[in-house]
Amino acid sequence: MNERKIPKIRFKGFSDDWEQRKLSGLCENITVGIANSATHAYTDDGIVMFRNQNIKENYLDDSDVIFIDEEFEKKYVNKRLKANDLLVARTGYPGTACVVPEKYEGSQTFTTLIARLKEGTNPFYACQYINSDYGKKYFLATQIGGGQKNSGAGILEDFPMILPPTIEEQERIANFLKHFDNLITLHQRKLDKLRIVKKSMLEKCFPKNGEKVPQIRIGGFTDDWEQRKLGEVFEEYSEKNHEELPALTIIQGGGTILREESDRALQYDKSSLSNYKMVRKDDFIVHLRSFEGGLEKANTDGIISPAYHTFHGDNTDSRFYYPFFRSRRFIDVLLKPHVYGIRDGKSIDIEGMKSIMIPVPSYNEQKAIGGYIETLDNLITLHQRKLDKLRIVKKSVLADMFV
């Protein structure tokens, strides 16, 4: 007896078995956009042309497009897109799909796959199905090529899609999933906006080279900022024999975590923990082998490998100095003369690093700026968690709504 093709959850009023069809059987045609040989015809203004990298999961990214002139567009009139066509990436992330919005009807594409569906198949349902975990596994297993993997028209034609036999059920599912996509897009935009605000504020909260005050002051402060050597503001210390403290692992851009919680599976001899250096919460950690400047901040008290250097500053706010030490100005300009070696063999001259002149506002102004940056970080983390949760919920829903 054949197993029924029905999903775990479905909308009320629908009970028919789902069908498995090759995508080619659901399409009027599947074609490929304009070929590589036409690249010389691009101009700065004219008609929009989309590329593989413009295709995101379930939406078309129009922030970076190519334009072509009218004469070139007429030459490839058979490549014009219609609203509700499916665009499927051939390279980059092969198999990623989106639906062409009405406003881009008549636009063209460069080497992407174009699937024009027949009546009776909802394009948004088909798009969601192609972008599901099932679709990702299919395209990962079937992509071709040597260096840069890609998917051809034949691979898309053979894509086995399972779908409800009625357009009404397809539309109910598609509209429900579009609601998730809208929420995900909303939180992604808020997250992107907060990151832009933070980046802009960090650029303006620190004085430019040669200036004594920043462009923006937080908290009504007016005094000039001092410039002092890093080694005068932060004192290096080395305290060992603290085996009672937890061993920490340094995460680039993320401070420290407990070593047993790290997924790096680092092996270390616990009998040597007495030789590990103690680090206090919010103090700075420097490794001579440079990774993005080599400076990180301790999130908790703990012990770290003796290969690291630890620095503490009296009357300093690490929330203020951490973004400064991770800034491009500090890493690429101030620290660069004190980094030697090539590629992965780069090392920091610790004494040279101590001689770097760094900005020193009053402790109260440091706290004001540090608190503002911390608030932005908390908001960014909040929206990132909401975004991650929505994606997890949608993934779970997809697993139960699709066969």
Tab-separated table of N, CA, C and O in Angstrom, residues 37 46 53 68 93 112 129 133 150 153 211 232 298 317 344:
chain	number	residue	atom	x	y	z
A	37	SER	N	29.249	36.447	-22.658
A	37	SER	CA	29.801	37.157	-23.805
A	37	SER	C	29.201	38.544	-23.986
A	37	SER	O	29.724	39.360	-24.735
A	46	GLY	N	20.026	52.983	-17.914
A	46	GLY	CA	19.195	52.243	-18.859
A	46	GLY	C	18.269	51.294	-18.132
A	46	GLY	O	17.569	51.664	-17.211
A	53	GLN	N	24.021	37.171	-7.675
A	53	GLN	CA	24.171	37.684	-6.308
A	53	GLN	C	22.996	38.552	-5.866
A	53	GLN	O	22.860	38.861	-4.685
A	68	ILE	N	21.698	48.263	-18.532
A	68	ILE	CA	22.030	48.076	-19.939
A	68	ILE	C	21.276	49.098	-20.764
A	68	ILE	O	20.236	49.614	-20.347
A	93	TYR	N	25.313	30.775	-4.372
A	93	TYR	CA	24.531	29.808	-3.593
A	93	TYR	C	23.538	29.161	-4.544
A	93	TYR	O	22.366	29.540	-4.574
A	112	THR	N	21.420	33.901	-14.804
A	112	THR	CA	20.578	33.222	-13.821
A	112	THR	C	19.581	32.309	-14.536
A	112	THR	O	19.307	32.465	-15.725
A	129	TYR	N	9.456	26.329	-1.517
A	129	TYR	CA	9.830	24.918	-1.548
A	129	TYR	C	11.276	24.747	-2.025
A	129	TYR	O	12.031	23.953	-1.481
A	133	ASP	N	14.974	23.362	3.293
A	133	ASP	CA	16.130	22.486	3.524
A	133	ASP	C	16.195	21.377	2.487
A	133	ASP	O	17.280	20.974	2.050
A	150	ASN	N	28.109	25.272	-9.782
A	150	ASN	CA	26.938	25.920	-10.343
A	150	ASN	C	25.855	24.891	-10.644
A	150	ASN	O	26.106	23.685	-10.640
A	153	ALA	N	20.342	24.432	-16.161
A	153	ALA	CA	18.904	24.375	-16.402
A	153	ALA	C	18.380	22.953	-16.230
A	153	ALA	O	17.273	22.746	-15.719
A	211	GLU	N	42.895	66.003	16.257
A	211	GLU	CA	41.898	66.796	16.961
A	211	GLU	C	41.820	66.386	18.432
A	211	GLU	O	42.156	65.268	18.793
A	232	GLU	N	50.832	53.721	29.735
A	232	GLU	CA	50.631	54.553	30.918
A	232	GLU	C	49.182	54.458	31.418
A	232	GLU	O	48.928	54.586	32.617
A	298	ALA	N	38.075	40.468	28.669
A	298	ALA	CA	37.594	39.356	29.497
A	298	ALA	C	36.159	39.622	29.935
A	298	ALA	O	35.856	40.677	30.509
A	317	ASP	N	37.063	52.817	31.484
A	317	ASP	CA	35.843	52.061	31.200
A	317	ASP	C	36.103	51.210	29.957
A	317	ASP	O	36.281	51.745	28.857
A	344	ASP	N	49.857	34.860	8.332
A	344	ASP	CA	49.444	34.308	9.619
A	344	ASP	C	50.556	34.321	10.646
A	344	ASP	O	50.340	34.013	11.812
